[in-house]
Amino acid sequence: MATKIYIVYYSMYGHVEKLAEEIKKGASSVEGVEAKLWQVPEILPEEVLGKMGAPPKSDVPLISPNELAEADGILFGFPTRFGMMAAQFKAFIDATGGLWRTQQLAGKPAGIFYSTGSQGGGQETTPLTAITQLVHHGMIFVPIGYTFGAGMFEMEKLKGGSPYGAGTYAGDGSRFPSELEVEQAFHQGKYFAGIAKKLKGSA
């Protein structure tokens, strides 16, 4: 049976969604892996989103909390708000109490990817503070470490991401993931899928 990887994200302006798409490509490149994109529900009214200049959501399906249990591994993606995950994603995680009570996610590998507005805006604190959610579910956090190689040490070009996972800088919203950030996202998907496949095979 194929290893099922769910890439679950919230994206207001499309930056996290772009990373999610590349992560899916990376995961799908591993033989025997099926990767699927999911969005979490929006909690802001359309009127507010309009004032914030947020574009319409894509046609990627919405996921319900209980559907997380179907996956063999899950990658969670979100933008930062003051150095932590956006409230939209936190609201989704808060709705996973049923899964927590039965520990249906325990032992499943999990990864994190993210977007921040500035260089000091949470490229490490955002994933770091999100790990607590994984711990309470008993999930196994899979960081990318420095497996991306030379790209992790890029100093001449602006690059998001960290040993925690792939990332990007949105700036004022006009900057989208660079070629190097996209490559890192692909790498995370491929690396994570390989580990999830090994874990499933040894179960």
mmCIF file of C-alpha atoms in Angstrom:
data_model
loop_
_atom_site.group_PDB
_atom_site.id
_atom_site.type_symbol
_atom_site.label_atom_id
_atom_site.label_comp_id
_atom_site.label_asym_id
_atom_site.label_seq_id
_atom_site.Cartn_x
_atom_site.Cartn_y
_atom_site.Cartn_z
ATOM 1 C CA MET A 1 0.000 0.000 0.000
ATOM 2 C CA ALA A 2 1.094 3.520 -0.787
ATOM 3 C CA THR A 3 2.367 5.844 1.924
ATOM 4 C CA LYS A 4 -0.152 8.680 2.250
ATOM 5 C CA ILE A 5 1.302 12.123 2.874
ATOM 6 C CA TYR A 6 -1.076 14.983 3.659
ATOM 7 C CA ILE A 7 0.138 18.547 3.167
ATOM 8 C CA VAL A 8 -2.199 20.649 5.266
ATOM 9 C CA TYR A 9 -1.896 24.429 5.160
ATOM 10 C CA TYR A 10 -3.418 27.861 5.568
ATOM 11 C CA SER A 11 -2.437 30.583 3.114
ATOM 12 C CA MET A 12 -3.913 34.068 3.020
ATOM 13 C CA TYR A 13 -1.919 35.572 0.148
ATOM 14 C CA GLY A 14 -0.542 32.478 -1.606
ATOM 15 C CA HIS A 15 3.002 32.288 -0.233
ATOM 16 C CA VAL A 16 2.461 29.215 1.920
ATOM 17 C CA GLU A 17 0.388 27.636 -0.837
ATOM 18 C CA LYS A 18 3.308 27.949 -3.253
ATOM 19 C CA LEU A 19 5.560 26.148 -0.788
ATOM 20 C CA ALA A 20 2.875 23.494 -0.283
ATOM 21 C CA GLU A 21 2.697 22.836 -4.025
ATOM 22 C CA GLU A 22 6.453 22.312 -4.226
ATOM 23 C CA ILE A 23 6.454 20.105 -1.143
ATOM 24 C CA LYS A 24 3.815 17.955 -2.808
ATOM 25 C CA LYS A 25 5.999 17.617 -5.910
ATOM 26 C CA GLY A 26 8.918 16.551 -3.750
ATOM 27 C CA ALA A 27 6.878 14.011 -1.796
ATOM 28 C CA SER A 28 5.307 12.629 -4.971
ATOM 29 C CA SER A 29 8.770 12.049 -6.457
ATOM 30 C CA VAL A 30 9.325 9.247 -3.940
ATOM 31 C CA GLU A 31 8.181 5.886 -5.274
ATOM 32 C CA GLY A 32 5.225 4.429 -3.426
ATOM 33 C CA VAL A 33 4.114 7.763 -1.970
ATOM 34 C CA GLU A 34 0.785 9.503 -2.571
ATOM 35 C CA ALA A 35 0.758 13.181 -1.595
ATOM 36 C CA LYS A 36 -2.343 15.324 -1.281
ATOM 37 C CA LEU A 37 -2.891 19.026 -0.626
ATOM 38 C CA TRP A 38 -5.479 20.221 1.885
ATOM 39 C CA GLN A 39 -6.490 23.665 3.141
ATOM 40 C CA VAL A 40 -7.820 24.400 6.610
ATOM 41 C CA PRO A 41 -11.043 26.445 6.851
ATOM 42 C CA GLU A 42 -10.950 30.225 6.862
ATOM 43 C CA ILE A 43 -12.338 31.864 10.002
ATOM 44 C CA LEU A 44 -12.342 35.507 8.882
ATOM 45 C CA PRO A 45 -15.438 37.004 7.211
ATOM 46 C CA GLU A 46 -15.221 37.786 3.489
ATOM 47 C CA GLU A 47 -15.639 41.486 4.286
ATOM 48 C CA VAL A 48 -12.524 41.471 6.460
ATOM 49 C CA LEU A 49 -10.521 39.456 3.929
ATOM 50 C CA GLY A 50 -11.515 41.963 1.263
ATOM 51 C CA LYS A 51 -10.229 44.870 3.327
ATOM 52 C CA MET A 52 -6.988 42.982 3.850
ATOM 53 C CA GLY A 53 -6.569 42.534 0.093
ATOM 54 C CA ALA A 54 -6.613 38.746 0.308
ATOM 55 C CA PRO A 55 -7.251 37.003 -3.040
ATOM 56 C CA PRO A 56 -9.905 34.263 -3.385
ATOM 57 C CA LYS A 57 -8.901 30.840 -2.085
ATOM 58 C CA SER A 58 -7.805 28.167 -4.549
ATOM 59 C CA ASP A 59 -9.850 25.043 -5.258
ATOM 60 C CA VAL A 60 -7.687 22.849 -3.000
ATOM 61 C CA PRO A 61 -10.180 20.947 -0.803
ATOM 62 C CA LEU A 62 -10.827 21.771 2.842
ATOM 63 C CA ILE A 63 -9.874 19.184 5.427
ATOM 64 C CA SER A 64 -11.745 18.252 8.584
ATOM 65 C CA PRO A 65 -9.768 17.380 11.739
ATOM 66 C CA ASN A 66 -10.736 13.699 11.685
ATOM 67 C CA GLU A 67 -9.348 13.259 8.165
ATOM 68 C CA LEU A 68 -5.837 13.777 9.539
ATOM 69 C CA ALA A 69 -5.962 10.250 10.957
ATOM 70 C CA GLU A 70 -6.025 8.811 7.406
ATOM 71 C CA ALA A 71 -2.492 10.015 6.667
ATOM 72 C CA ASP A 72 0.752 8.168 7.299
ATOM 73 C CA GLY A 73 2.573 11.498 7.613
ATOM 74 C CA ILE A 74 1.527 15.144 7.696
ATOM 75 C CA LEU A 75 3.268 18.385 6.763
ATOM 76 C CA PHE A 76 1.683 21.483 8.294
ATOM 77 C CA GLY A 77 2.109 24.917 6.709
ATOM 78 C CA PHE A 78 1.075 28.387 7.872
ATOM 79 C CA PRO A 79 2.061 32.047 7.885
ATOM 80 C CA THR A 80 3.277 33.654 11.077
ATOM 81 C CA ARG A 81 1.463 36.169 13.235
ATOM 82 C CA PHE A 82 3.765 37.815 15.779
ATOM 83 C CA GLY A 83 6.177 34.871 15.697
ATOM 84 C CA MET A 84 3.580 32.093 15.996
ATOM 85 C CA MET A 85 1.202 30.221 13.674
ATOM 86 C CA ALA A 86 -1.735 32.222 12.303
ATOM 87 C CA ALA A 87 -5.005 32.004 14.242
ATOM 88 C CA GLN A 88 -6.728 30.257 11.334
ATOM 89 C CA PHE A 89 -4.386 27.289 11.667
ATOM 90 C CA LYS A 90 -4.453 27.342 15.447
ATOM 91 C CA ALA A 91 -8.261 27.193 15.320
ATOM 92 C CA PHE A 92 -8.009 24.070 13.176
ATOM 93 C CA ILE A 93 -5.536 22.452 15.570
ATOM 94 C CA ASP A 94 -7.769 23.383 18.505
ATOM 95 C CA ALA A 95 -10.529 21.355 16.834
ATOM 96 C CA THR A 96 -8.464 18.149 16.931
ATOM 97 C CA GLY A 97 -9.417 17.336 20.523
ATOM 98 C CA GLY A 98 -11.147 14.122 19.478
ATOM 99 C CA LEU A 99 -7.960 12.872 17.829
ATOM 100 C CA TRP A 100 -5.964 13.889 20.896
ATOM 101 C CA ARG A 101 -8.228 11.994 23.281
ATOM 102 C CA THR A 102 -7.806 8.788 21.286
ATOM 103 C CA GLN A 103 -4.180 9.564 20.288
ATOM 104 C CA GLN A 104 -4.923 8.688 16.675
ATOM 105 C CA LEU A 105 -2.008 10.813 15.456
ATOM 106 C CA ALA A 106 0.520 9.353 17.896
ATOM 107 C CA GLY A 107 3.581 7.929 16.188
ATOM 108 C CA LYS A 108 2.889 9.644 12.862
ATOM 109 C CA PRO A 109 5.706 11.784 11.411
ATOM 110 C CA ALA A 110 5.026 15.509 11.068
ATOM 111 C CA GLY A 111 6.832 18.395 9.415
ATOM 112 C CA ILE A 112 6.394 22.178 9.396
ATOM 113 C CA PHE A 113 6.790 24.901 6.756
ATOM 114 C CA TYR A 114 5.949 28.589 6.987
ATOM 115 C CA SER A 115 6.052 32.152 5.737
ATOM 116 C CA THR A 116 7.024 35.334 7.582
ATOM 117 C CA GLY A 117 6.832 38.993 6.697
ATOM 118 C CA SER A 118 10.400 39.922 7.580
ATOM 119 C CA GLN A 119 13.803 38.461 8.418
ATOM 120 C CA GLY A 120 13.220 38.876 12.141
ATOM 121 C CA GLY A 121 9.592 37.880 11.885
ATOM 122 C CA GLY A 122 9.654 34.297 13.123
ATOM 123 C CA GLN A 123 11.539 31.971 10.790
ATOM 124 C CA GLU A 124 12.520 29.915 13.839
ATOM 125 C CA THR A 125 10.012 30.903 16.518
ATOM 126 C CA THR A 126 7.041 30.024 14.295
ATOM 127 C CA PRO A 127 7.972 26.342 13.856
ATOM 128 C CA LEU A 128 9.447 26.143 17.357
ATOM 129 C CA THR A 129 6.205 27.221 19.026
ATOM 130 C CA ALA A 130 4.206 24.932 16.734
ATOM 131 C CA ILE A 131 6.061 21.844 17.920
ATOM 132 C CA THR A 132 4.047 21.904 21.157
ATOM 133 C CA GLN A 133 0.945 21.002 19.139
ATOM 134 C CA LEU A 134 2.713 17.946 17.725
ATOM 135 C CA VAL A 135 3.984 16.851 21.129
ATOM 136 C CA HIS A 136 0.516 16.728 22.678
ATOM 137 C CA HIS A 137 -0.610 14.519 19.809
ATOM 138 C CA GLY A 138 2.391 12.238 20.229
ATOM 139 C CA MET A 139 3.603 12.952 16.704
ATOM 140 C CA ILE A 140 7.220 12.568 15.587
ATOM 141 C CA PHE A 141 8.670 15.898 14.451
ATOM 142 C CA VAL A 142 10.835 15.528 11.341
ATOM 143 C CA PRO A 143 12.970 18.634 10.724
ATOM 144 C CA ILE A 144 15.074 18.951 7.594
ATOM 145 C CA GLY A 145 18.184 19.776 9.604
ATOM 146 C CA TYR A 146 20.942 20.720 7.168
ATOM 147 C CA THR A 147 20.090 18.006 4.643
ATOM 148 C CA PHE A 148 19.433 20.678 2.007
ATOM 149 C CA GLY A 149 23.201 21.108 1.792
ATOM 150 C CA ALA A 150 24.835 24.285 0.499
ATOM 151 C CA GLY A 151 21.463 25.993 0.156
ATOM 152 C CA MET A 152 21.227 26.154 3.950
ATOM 153 C CA PHE A 153 24.296 28.378 4.062
ATOM 154 C CA GLU A 154 23.291 30.912 1.396
ATOM 155 C CA MET A 155 24.424 34.379 2.531
ATOM 156 C CA GLU A 156 24.292 36.494 -0.633
ATOM 157 C CA LYS A 157 20.609 36.043 -1.425
ATOM 158 C CA LEU A 158 17.593 36.481 0.808
ATOM 159 C CA LYS A 159 16.368 32.989 1.750
ATOM 160 C CA GLY A 160 13.724 31.821 4.177
ATOM 161 C CA GLY A 161 13.610 28.475 5.889
ATOM 162 C CA SER A 162 15.698 26.935 8.652
ATOM 163 C CA PRO A 163 16.647 23.497 10.005
ATOM 164 C CA TYR A 164 13.027 23.302 11.193
ATOM 165 C CA GLY A 165 11.610 23.347 7.666
ATOM 166 C CA ALA A 166 11.092 25.227 4.418
ATOM 167 C CA GLY A 167 10.128 28.864 4.615
ATOM 168 C CA THR A 168 9.810 32.085 2.679
ATOM 169 C CA TYR A 169 9.645 35.827 3.212
ATOM 170 C CA ALA A 170 6.486 37.562 2.056
ATOM 171 C CA GLY A 171 7.597 41.127 2.782
ATOM 172 C CA ASP A 172 4.686 43.440 2.063
ATOM 173 C CA GLY A 173 3.029 40.580 0.188
ATOM 174 C CA SER A 174 4.604 41.330 -3.178
ATOM 175 C CA ARG A 175 7.574 38.986 -2.731
ATOM 176 C CA PHE A 176 6.960 35.337 -3.557
ATOM 177 C CA PRO A 177 9.172 32.305 -2.890
ATOM 178 C CA SER A 178 12.525 32.501 -4.643
ATOM 179 C CA GLU A 179 13.999 29.714 -6.741
ATOM 180 C CA LEU A 180 16.140 28.597 -3.801
ATOM 181 C CA GLU A 181 13.175 28.617 -1.409
ATOM 182 C CA VAL A 182 11.140 26.573 -3.881
ATOM 183 C CA GLU A 183 13.996 24.068 -4.177
ATOM 184 C CA GLN A 184 14.154 23.799 -0.406
ATOM 185 C CA ALA A 185 10.413 23.118 -0.249
ATOM 186 C CA PHE A 186 10.769 20.364 -2.864
ATOM 187 C CA HIS A 187 13.620 18.913 -0.841
ATOM 188 C CA GLN A 188 11.551 18.928 2.345
ATOM 189 C CA GLY A 189 8.726 17.063 0.641
ATOM 190 C CA LYS A 190 11.071 14.430 -0.766
ATOM 191 C CA TYR A 191 13.049 14.044 2.450
ATOM 192 C CA PHE A 192 9.965 13.839 4.646
ATOM 193 C CA ALA A 193 8.213 11.358 2.352
ATOM 194 C CA GLY A 194 11.253 9.079 2.417
ATOM 195 C CA ILE A 195 11.227 8.986 6.199
ATOM 196 C CA ALA A 196 7.450 8.472 6.386
ATOM 197 C CA LYS A 197 7.754 5.574 3.938
ATOM 198 C CA LYS A 198 10.482 3.946 6.050
ATOM 199 C CA LEU A 199 8.416 4.334 9.217
ATOM 200 C CA LYS A 200 5.372 2.777 7.603
ATOM 201 C CA GLY A 201 7.440 -0.068 6.211
ATOM 202 C CA SER A 202 8.871 -0.908 9.615
ATOM 203 C CA ALA A 203 5.499 -0.838 11.388
#
